[in-house]
Amino acid sequence: MTTRTKFVLLTAILLSLAVLPACWTYSLHPLYEDDDQHLTYDPALEGTWQQTGNECQTCRLLITGDSKAQQYTLQLIELHDTKCNCGSRDVPEIKFEGHLVELGPHRFLDAVPKGAAAAMGTIAAHNIFKITAESDSLSLVALSDDWLCHAPEAEQARLGECMDGDFVFTATTEVLQDFVQIHAEDEGVFPSPGDDDEWHRAGKAGDSK
């Protein structure tokens, strides 16, 4: 399963599932500390976004934010009754809490399931993306589990563990920040964005029309 396909799976479960999907990368620790100087906030991320490579025109990624708390809420919404499977109506609403971390010239999004996810008995693992936002375009690129699972043993041991194709980061926040900053421009670690990684603005924050 490619990294691009896996991001589609993550967005598809923002409402319906908060369980860990197969073949992905997770971190047991956040990419930021409390009162971290690297935490930042960009109001340009707020809004309603549509995936560029998604033929379903009724699925939207809604991002709202709190500038004082320096955090975002991410939620996949479905505008009409369709067969696009944006989310399941049979489970509680699931939202992700996001924090924007700026390391050098690059920015990263740490997204973790919140709210109903805890009630469902799931693990609140952190998902880390390299993020780029320009005007009405947004790209979110996940870490490559394939690269991590084939990294030298010493590097894997320093960062975490590969289990059945999934890579789980157990490294500290400091080690994580150092790793993503060093490899931010390494296309093996953060592949070039494809259609499934890119979004365009579909409306204002809170606008579901």
PDB file of C-alpha atoms in Angstrom:
ATOM      1  CA  MET A   1       0.000   0.000   0.000  1.00  0.00           C
ATOM      2  CA  THR A   2       1.470   3.376  -1.012  1.00  0.00           C
ATOM      3  CA  THR A   3       1.803   6.362   1.302  1.00  0.00           C
ATOM      4  CA  ARG A   4      -0.622   8.300  -0.910  1.00  0.00           C
ATOM      5  CA  THR A   5      -3.269   5.585  -0.659  1.00  0.00           C
ATOM      6  CA  LYS A   6      -2.816   5.449   3.096  1.00  0.00           C
ATOM      7  CA  PHE A   7      -3.589   9.145   3.492  1.00  0.00           C
ATOM      8  CA  VAL A   8      -6.872   8.573   1.637  1.00  0.00           C
ATOM      9  CA  LEU A   9      -7.665   5.891   4.219  1.00  0.00           C
ATOM     10  CA  LEU A  10      -6.914   8.278   7.076  1.00  0.00           C
ATOM     11  CA  THR A  11      -9.180  11.008   5.722  1.00  0.00           C
ATOM     12  CA  ALA A  12     -11.898   8.430   5.043  1.00  0.00           C
ATOM     13  CA  ILE A  13     -11.984   7.467   8.739  1.00  0.00           C
ATOM     14  CA  LEU A  14     -11.915  10.929  10.313  1.00  0.00           C
ATOM     15  CA  LEU A  15     -15.610  10.541  11.169  1.00  0.00           C
ATOM     16  CA  SER A  16     -16.144   6.807  11.114  1.00  0.00           C
ATOM     17  CA  LEU A  17     -13.053   5.314  12.756  1.00  0.00           C
ATOM     18  CA  ALA A  18     -10.261   6.366  15.057  1.00  0.00           C
ATOM     19  CA  VAL A  19      -8.588   2.971  15.143  1.00  0.00           C
ATOM     20  CA  LEU A  20      -5.112   2.643  13.677  1.00  0.00           C
ATOM     21  CA  PRO A  21      -5.345   1.792   9.948  1.00  0.00           C
ATOM     22  CA  ALA A  22      -3.065  -0.817   8.402  1.00  0.00           C
ATOM     23  CA  CYS A  23       0.342   0.057   6.947  1.00  0.00           C
ATOM     24  CA  TRP A  24       0.837   3.481   8.439  1.00  0.00           C
ATOM     25  CA  THR A  25       3.204   5.351  10.752  1.00  0.00           C
ATOM     26  CA  TYR A  26       2.266   6.405  14.265  1.00  0.00           C
ATOM     27  CA  SER A  27       4.014   8.083  17.145  1.00  0.00           C
ATOM     28  CA  LEU A  28       3.376   7.405  20.809  1.00  0.00           C
ATOM     29  CA  HIS A  29       4.752  10.871  21.579  1.00  0.00           C
ATOM     30  CA  PRO A  30       3.728  14.219  20.067  1.00  0.00           C
ATOM     31  CA  LEU A  31       5.927  16.259  17.748  1.00  0.00           C
ATOM     32  CA  TYR A  32       5.804  19.134  20.247  1.00  0.00           C
ATOM     33  CA  GLU A  33       6.231  19.822  23.958  1.00  0.00           C
ATOM     34  CA  ASP A  34       3.929  21.953  26.102  1.00  0.00           C
ATOM     35  CA  ASP A  35       4.743  25.628  25.466  1.00  0.00           C
ATOM     36  CA  ASP A  36       7.070  24.520  22.667  1.00  0.00           C
ATOM     37  CA  GLN A  37       8.706  27.454  20.873  1.00  0.00           C
ATOM     38  CA  HIS A  38       8.218  25.553  17.609  1.00  0.00           C
ATOM     39  CA  LEU A  39       4.418  25.578  17.906  1.00  0.00           C
ATOM     40  CA  THR A  40       2.848  28.056  15.513  1.00  0.00           C
ATOM     41  CA  TYR A  41      -0.530  28.964  14.076  1.00  0.00           C
ATOM     42  CA  ASP A  42      -1.567  29.814  10.530  1.00  0.00           C
ATOM     43  CA  PRO A  43      -5.176  30.957   9.965  1.00  0.00           C
ATOM     44  CA  ALA A  44      -4.765  30.079   6.273  1.00  0.00           C
ATOM     45  CA  LEU A  45      -5.273  26.414   7.190  1.00  0.00           C
ATOM     46  CA  GLU A  46      -8.804  27.107   8.391  1.00  0.00           C
ATOM     47  CA  GLY A  47     -11.540  26.366   5.916  1.00  0.00           C
ATOM     48  CA  THR A  48     -13.267  23.635   3.982  1.00  0.00           C
ATOM     49  CA  TRP A  49     -11.019  21.624   1.691  1.00  0.00           C
ATOM     50  CA  GLN A  50     -11.690  19.184  -1.134  1.00  0.00           C
ATOM     51  CA  GLN A  51      -9.202  16.529  -2.173  1.00  0.00           C
ATOM     52  CA  THR A  52      -7.761  17.219  -5.627  1.00  0.00           C
ATOM     53  CA  GLY A  53      -7.703  13.589  -6.755  1.00  0.00           C
ATOM     54  CA  ASN A  54     -11.073  12.647  -5.252  1.00  0.00           C
ATOM     55  CA  GLU A  55     -13.926  12.222  -7.750  1.00  0.00           C
ATOM     56  CA  CYS A  56     -16.471  12.470  -4.952  1.00  0.00           C
ATOM     57  CA  GLN A  57     -17.490  16.136  -4.965  1.00  0.00           C
ATOM     58  CA  THR A  58     -19.458  16.006  -1.693  1.00  0.00           C
ATOM     59  CA  CYS A  59     -16.655  15.005   0.713  1.00  0.00           C
ATOM     60  CA  ARG A  60     -14.930  17.864   2.497  1.00  0.00           C
ATOM     61  CA  LEU A  61     -12.177  18.191   5.087  1.00  0.00           C
ATOM     62  CA  LEU A  62     -13.236  20.867   7.564  1.00  0.00           C
ATOM     63  CA  ILE A  63     -10.442  22.553   9.523  1.00  0.00           C
ATOM     64  CA  THR A  64     -11.297  24.983  12.302  1.00  0.00           C
ATOM     65  CA  GLY A  65      -8.842  26.536  14.709  1.00  0.00           C
ATOM     66  CA  ASP A  66      -8.151  28.348  17.957  1.00  0.00           C
ATOM     67  CA  SER A  67      -5.296  30.826  17.567  1.00  0.00           C
ATOM     68  CA  LYS A  68      -4.905  31.403  21.322  1.00  0.00           C
ATOM     69  CA  ALA A  69      -4.592  27.676  22.045  1.00  0.00           C
ATOM     70  CA  GLN A  70      -2.565  27.190  18.839  1.00  0.00           C
ATOM     71  CA  GLN A  71      -4.556  24.134  17.817  1.00  0.00           C
ATOM     72  CA  TYR A  72      -6.869  22.924  15.064  1.00  0.00           C
ATOM     73  CA  THR A  73      -9.809  20.551  14.776  1.00  0.00           C
ATOM     74  CA  LEU A  74     -10.003  18.354  11.652  1.00  0.00           C
ATOM     75  CA  GLN A  75     -13.221  16.652  10.592  1.00  0.00           C
ATOM     76  CA  LEU A  76     -14.365  14.926   7.406  1.00  0.00           C
ATOM     77  CA  ILE A  77     -17.898  15.971   6.457  1.00  0.00           C
ATOM     78  CA  GLU A  78     -20.392  14.745   3.865  1.00  0.00           C
ATOM     79  CA  LEU A  79     -22.666  17.373   2.346  1.00  0.00           C
ATOM     80  CA  HIS A  80     -25.447  15.144   1.037  1.00  0.00           C
ATOM     81  CA  ASP A  81     -26.665  11.552   1.118  1.00  0.00           C
ATOM     82  CA  THR A  82     -24.220   9.881  -1.251  1.00  0.00           C
ATOM     83  CA  LYS A  83     -22.321   6.648  -1.710  1.00  0.00           C
ATOM     84  CA  CYS A  84     -18.962   8.353  -1.259  1.00  0.00           C
ATOM     85  CA  ASN A  85     -18.394   6.796   2.170  1.00  0.00           C
ATOM     86  CA  CYS A  86     -16.977   9.940   3.764  1.00  0.00           C
ATOM     87  CA  GLY A  87     -17.926   8.503   7.113  1.00  0.00           C
ATOM     88  CA  SER A  88     -20.202   5.986   8.742  1.00  0.00           C
ATOM     89  CA  ARG A  89     -23.414   7.099  10.407  1.00  0.00           C
ATOM     90  CA  ASP A  90     -23.297   4.034  12.687  1.00  0.00           C
ATOM     91  CA  VAL A  91     -20.440   5.269  14.912  1.00  0.00           C
ATOM     92  CA  PRO A  92     -19.846   8.369  17.062  1.00  0.00           C
ATOM     93  CA  GLU A  93     -18.453  11.483  15.415  1.00  0.00           C
ATOM     94  CA  ILE A  94     -14.666  11.409  15.426  1.00  0.00           C
ATOM     95  CA  LYS A  95     -12.494  14.495  15.261  1.00  0.00           C
ATOM     96  CA  PHE A  96      -8.745  14.993  15.175  1.00  0.00           C
ATOM     97  CA  GLU A  97      -6.870  17.615  17.164  1.00  0.00           C
ATOM     98  CA  GLY A  98      -4.017  19.140  15.199  1.00  0.00           C
ATOM     99  CA  HIS A  99      -0.959  21.192  16.114  1.00  0.00           C
ATOM    100  CA  LEU A 100       1.278  22.995  13.638  1.00  0.00           C
ATOM    101  CA  VAL A 101       5.014  22.651  14.310  1.00  0.00           C
ATOM    102  CA  GLU A 102       7.576  24.810  12.504  1.00  0.00           C
ATOM    103  CA  LEU A 103      11.103  23.403  12.309  1.00  0.00           C
ATOM    104  CA  GLY A 104      13.463  25.528  10.247  1.00  0.00           C
ATOM    105  CA  PRO A 105      11.854  26.355   6.877  1.00  0.00           C
ATOM    106  CA  HIS A 106       9.426  23.413   7.082  1.00  0.00           C
ATOM    107  CA  ARG A 107       6.110  22.898   8.842  1.00  0.00           C
ATOM    108  CA  PHE A 108       4.510  19.705  10.112  1.00  0.00           C
ATOM    109  CA  LEU A 109       1.035  18.792  11.353  1.00  0.00           C
ATOM    110  CA  ASP A 110       0.607  16.520  14.373  1.00  0.00           C
ATOM    111  CA  ALA A 111      -2.928  15.058  14.309  1.00  0.00           C
ATOM    112  CA  VAL A 112      -4.355  12.865  17.069  1.00  0.00           C
ATOM    113  CA  PRO A 113      -7.914  11.463  17.494  1.00  0.00           C
ATOM    114  CA  LYS A 114      -9.909  13.076  20.287  1.00  0.00           C
ATOM    115  CA  GLY A 115     -13.341  13.030  21.897  1.00  0.00           C
ATOM    116  CA  ALA A 116     -15.381   9.963  20.969  1.00  0.00           C
ATOM    117  CA  ALA A 117     -12.195   8.083  20.049  1.00  0.00           C
ATOM    118  CA  ALA A 118     -11.353   7.632  23.727  1.00  0.00           C
ATOM    119  CA  ALA A 119     -14.836   6.296  24.427  1.00  0.00           C
ATOM    120  CA  MET A 120     -14.349   3.719  21.673  1.00  0.00           C
ATOM    121  CA  GLY A 121     -11.268   2.369  23.450  1.00  0.00           C
ATOM    122  CA  THR A 122      -8.825   3.344  20.718  1.00  0.00           C
ATOM    123  CA  ILE A 123      -5.179   4.349  21.015  1.00  0.00           C
ATOM    124  CA  ALA A 124      -4.667   8.081  20.606  1.00  0.00           C
ATOM    125  CA  ALA A 125      -1.562   7.768  18.432  1.00  0.00           C
ATOM    126  CA  HIS A 126      -0.053  10.815  16.750  1.00  0.00           C
ATOM    127  CA  ASN A 127      -0.031  11.049  12.945  1.00  0.00           C
ATOM    128  CA  ILE A 128       2.681  13.313  11.526  1.00  0.00           C
ATOM    129  CA  PHE A 129       2.457  15.068   8.149  1.00  0.00           C
ATOM    130  CA  LYS A 130       4.658  17.498   6.282  1.00  0.00           C
ATOM    131  CA  ILE A 131       2.312  20.349   5.419  1.00  0.00           C
ATOM    132  CA  THR A 132       2.398  23.069   2.788  1.00  0.00           C
ATOM    133  CA  ALA A 133      -0.308  25.711   2.403  1.00  0.00           C
ATOM    134  CA  GLU A 134      -0.338  28.327  -0.333  1.00  0.00           C
ATOM    135  CA  SER A 135      -3.383  30.503  -0.933  1.00  0.00           C
ATOM    136  CA  ASP A 136      -6.144  28.038  -1.877  1.00  0.00           C
ATOM    137  CA  SER A 137      -4.022  24.871  -1.991  1.00  0.00           C
ATOM    138  CA  LEU A 138      -2.990  22.498   0.785  1.00  0.00           C
ATOM    139  CA  SER A 139      -0.758  19.415   0.776  1.00  0.00           C
ATOM    140  CA  LEU A 140      -0.384  16.863   3.571  1.00  0.00           C
ATOM    141  CA  VAL A 141       2.340  14.249   3.103  1.00  0.00           C
ATOM    142  CA  ALA A 142       2.747  11.383   5.559  1.00  0.00           C
ATOM    143  CA  LEU A 143       5.980   9.702   6.580  1.00  0.00           C
ATOM    144  CA  SER A 144       6.845   6.644   4.484  1.00  0.00           C
ATOM    145  CA  ASP A 145       6.483   3.441   6.493  1.00  0.00           C
ATOM    146  CA  ASP A 146       8.312   1.612   3.680  1.00  0.00           C
ATOM    147  CA  TRP A 147      11.431   3.760   4.116  1.00  0.00           C
ATOM    148  CA  LEU A 148      11.284   3.457   7.898  1.00  0.00           C
ATOM    149  CA  CYS A 149      10.790  -0.315   7.856  1.00  0.00           C
ATOM    150  CA  HIS A 150      13.814  -0.705   5.559  1.00  0.00           C
ATOM    151  CA  ALA A 151      16.050   1.719   7.430  1.00  0.00           C
ATOM    152  CA  PRO A 152      19.256   0.376   9.051  1.00  0.00           C
ATOM    153  CA  GLU A 153      18.616  -1.527  12.273  1.00  0.00           C
ATOM    154  CA  ALA A 154      20.420   1.080  14.367  1.00  0.00           C
ATOM    155  CA  GLU A 155      18.184   3.839  12.960  1.00  0.00           C
ATOM    156  CA  GLN A 156      15.026   1.795  13.523  1.00  0.00           C
ATOM    157  CA  ALA A 157      16.049   1.050  17.099  1.00  0.00           C
ATOM    158  CA  ARG A 158      16.609   4.770  17.728  1.00  0.00           C
ATOM    159  CA  LEU A 159      13.220   5.753  16.325  1.00  0.00           C
ATOM    160  CA  GLY A 160      10.822   2.902  17.077  1.00  0.00           C
ATOM    161  CA  GLU A 161       9.795  -0.456  15.653  1.00  0.00           C
ATOM    162  CA  CYS A 162       8.378  -1.864  12.414  1.00  0.00           C
ATOM    163  CA  MET A 163       5.530  -4.319  13.033  1.00  0.00           C
ATOM    164  CA  ASP A 164       3.830  -6.090  10.111  1.00  0.00           C
ATOM    165  CA  GLY A 165       4.414  -3.169   7.763  1.00  0.00           C
ATOM    166  CA  ASP A 166       3.417  -0.497  10.284  1.00  0.00           C
ATOM    167  CA  PHE A 167       6.054   1.720  11.860  1.00  0.00           C
ATOM    168  CA  VAL A 168       5.465   2.862  15.433  1.00  0.00           C
ATOM    169  CA  PHE A 169       7.609   5.724  16.696  1.00  0.00           C
ATOM    170  CA  THR A 170       8.588   5.334  20.338  1.00  0.00           C
ATOM    171  CA  ALA A 171      11.264   8.047  20.192  1.00  0.00           C
ATOM    172  CA  THR A 172      11.041  11.164  22.335  1.00  0.00           C
ATOM    173  CA  THR A 173       9.683  14.439  21.001  1.00  0.00           C
ATOM    174  CA  GLU A 174      13.219  15.839  20.751  1.00  0.00           C
ATOM    175  CA  VAL A 175      14.385  12.901  18.614  1.00  0.00           C
ATOM    176  CA  LEU A 176      11.256  13.136  16.426  1.00  0.00           C
ATOM    177  CA  GLN A 177      11.771  16.839  15.781  1.00  0.00           C
ATOM    178  CA  ASP A 178      15.400  16.255  14.859  1.00  0.00           C
ATOM    179  CA  PHE A 179      14.485  13.385  12.506  1.00  0.00           C
ATOM    180  CA  VAL A 180      11.728  15.135  10.531  1.00  0.00           C
ATOM    181  CA  GLN A 181      13.741  18.347  10.239  1.00  0.00           C
ATOM    182  CA  ILE A 182      16.800  16.521   8.877  1.00  0.00           C
ATOM    183  CA  HIS A 183      14.707  14.473   6.414  1.00  0.00           C
ATOM    184  CA  ALA A 184      12.137  17.131   5.452  1.00  0.00           C
ATOM    185  CA  GLU A 185      13.445  17.296   1.877  1.00  0.00           C
ATOM    186  CA  ASP A 186      14.212  13.574   1.591  1.00  0.00           C
ATOM    187  CA  GLU A 187      11.643  12.161  -0.861  1.00  0.00           C
ATOM    188  CA  GLY A 188      12.253   8.693   0.508  1.00  0.00           C
ATOM    189  CA  VAL A 189      10.969   9.776   3.916  1.00  0.00           C
ATOM    190  CA  PHE A 190       8.389  12.340   2.749  1.00  0.00           C
ATOM    191  CA  PRO A 191       7.409  11.359  -0.838  1.00  0.00           C
ATOM    192  CA  SER A 192       6.536  14.037  -3.376  1.00  0.00           C
ATOM    193  CA  PRO A 193       2.834  14.908  -3.020  1.00  0.00           C
ATOM    194  CA  GLY A 194       0.412  13.333  -5.475  1.00  0.00           C
ATOM    195  CA  ASP A 195      -3.249  14.084  -6.171  1.00  0.00           C
ATOM    196  CA  ASP A 196      -4.350  12.198  -3.057  1.00  0.00           C
ATOM    197  CA  ASP A 197      -2.088  14.347  -0.866  1.00  0.00           C
ATOM    198  CA  GLU A 198      -3.312  17.657  -2.277  1.00  0.00           C
ATOM    199  CA  TRP A 199      -6.426  19.655  -1.461  1.00  0.00           C
ATOM    200  CA  HIS A 200      -8.008  22.831  -2.765  1.00  0.00           C
ATOM    201  CA  ARG A 201     -10.194  25.257  -0.867  1.00  0.00           C
ATOM    202  CA  ALA A 202     -13.911  24.548  -1.231  1.00  0.00           C
ATOM    203  CA  GLY A 203     -15.306  27.195   1.111  1.00  0.00           C
ATOM    204  CA  LYS A 204     -14.861  29.094   4.346  1.00  0.00           C
ATOM    205  CA  ALA A 205     -14.418  27.449   7.735  1.00  0.00           C
ATOM    206  CA  GLY A 206     -17.749  26.208   9.026  1.00  0.00           C
ATOM    207  CA  ASP A 207     -19.387  26.481   5.596  1.00  0.00           C
ATOM    208  CA  SER A 208     -20.817  23.112   4.551  1.00  0.00           C
ATOM    209  CA  LYS A 209     -22.687  24.351   1.509  1.00  0.00           C
TER     210      LYS A 209
END
